[in-house]
Amino acid sequence: MSRWSLATSGTIVLALAGVLSAQPPAAGPAGGRGGPGRAGPAAALFDPTGYWVAQITEDWKERIHPAAKGDVGSIPVSAAGRREAAAWDPASANSCKAYGVGGILRMPGRAHITWEGNNLKIDSDAGAQTRVLSFGTPNGQAGSLQGVSVASWDRLAPALSGFTLGGRGGGGGSLKVVTTQASPGYFARNGVPYGAKATFTEYYDRQEIPGGDTLLVITVEVTDPDYLNGPYWYSVHFKKEADAAGWNPQPCDAR
């Protein structure tokens, strides 16, 4: 996926995430900044760790409360997807399908990101979900809610004055995550579906707002031959918290 293609979604935040740069990622060894023998935190372009709380600044009504049955919003759902959404039964639906890789980022709640050796671990208190991201080697379980992910550092020249992208100076960059082989799930809690062949490409960007907060902006492209007419783009924002005071994992209902 081209990061320029993401800009066509019309979301202003994509510009803040660094997509205004006309320069491609700098060439270098796999893993971004890290050279031979460097991995894990030492190879990171920025520090993504900590507790992050979702900022419900877009589509707040649908993200806080499920939309009506059959309401697919702006998601480019195919005819097959519309039929699935219209057939959704909230009384018998497995609610955990809305907490898979395709829906978890839009849930109100918090994320806790830590390093586990050379892997990044992302815990979400909404639905009590966990993703483990490895660099170079896909990680995860095929057919699970969170699928199989592989991470890399996508380096960009700085493009936006007044903001620090990446937080390390000398050039910003993104954490790129590509996820496949997830079990079928919901983009939203009202049963808007994605299928087992869906591919999710995410870019994580850390932004230091001058004199203010630290943000984590995540832009996502989804392709799904089963239920989408074309690529689906969206973005979400998280604000860094000082500690775990608000952390409150709540399991989803897998029935």
PDB file of C-alpha atoms in Angstrom, residues 23 49 105 138 237 248:
ATOM      1  CA  GLN A  23      10.428  11.348  -0.185  1.00  0.00           C
ATOM      2  CA  THR A  49       5.398   1.900  24.788  1.00  0.00           C
ATOM      3  CA  LEU A 105      -8.700  -0.013  17.264  1.00  0.00           C
ATOM      4  CA  PRO A 138       5.075 -13.287  11.234  1.00  0.00           C
ATOM      5  CA  HIS A 237      -5.926   8.597  17.741  1.00  0.00           C
ATOM      6  CA  ASN A 248      -9.614  -1.818  33.198  1.00  0.00           C
TER       7      ASN A 248
END
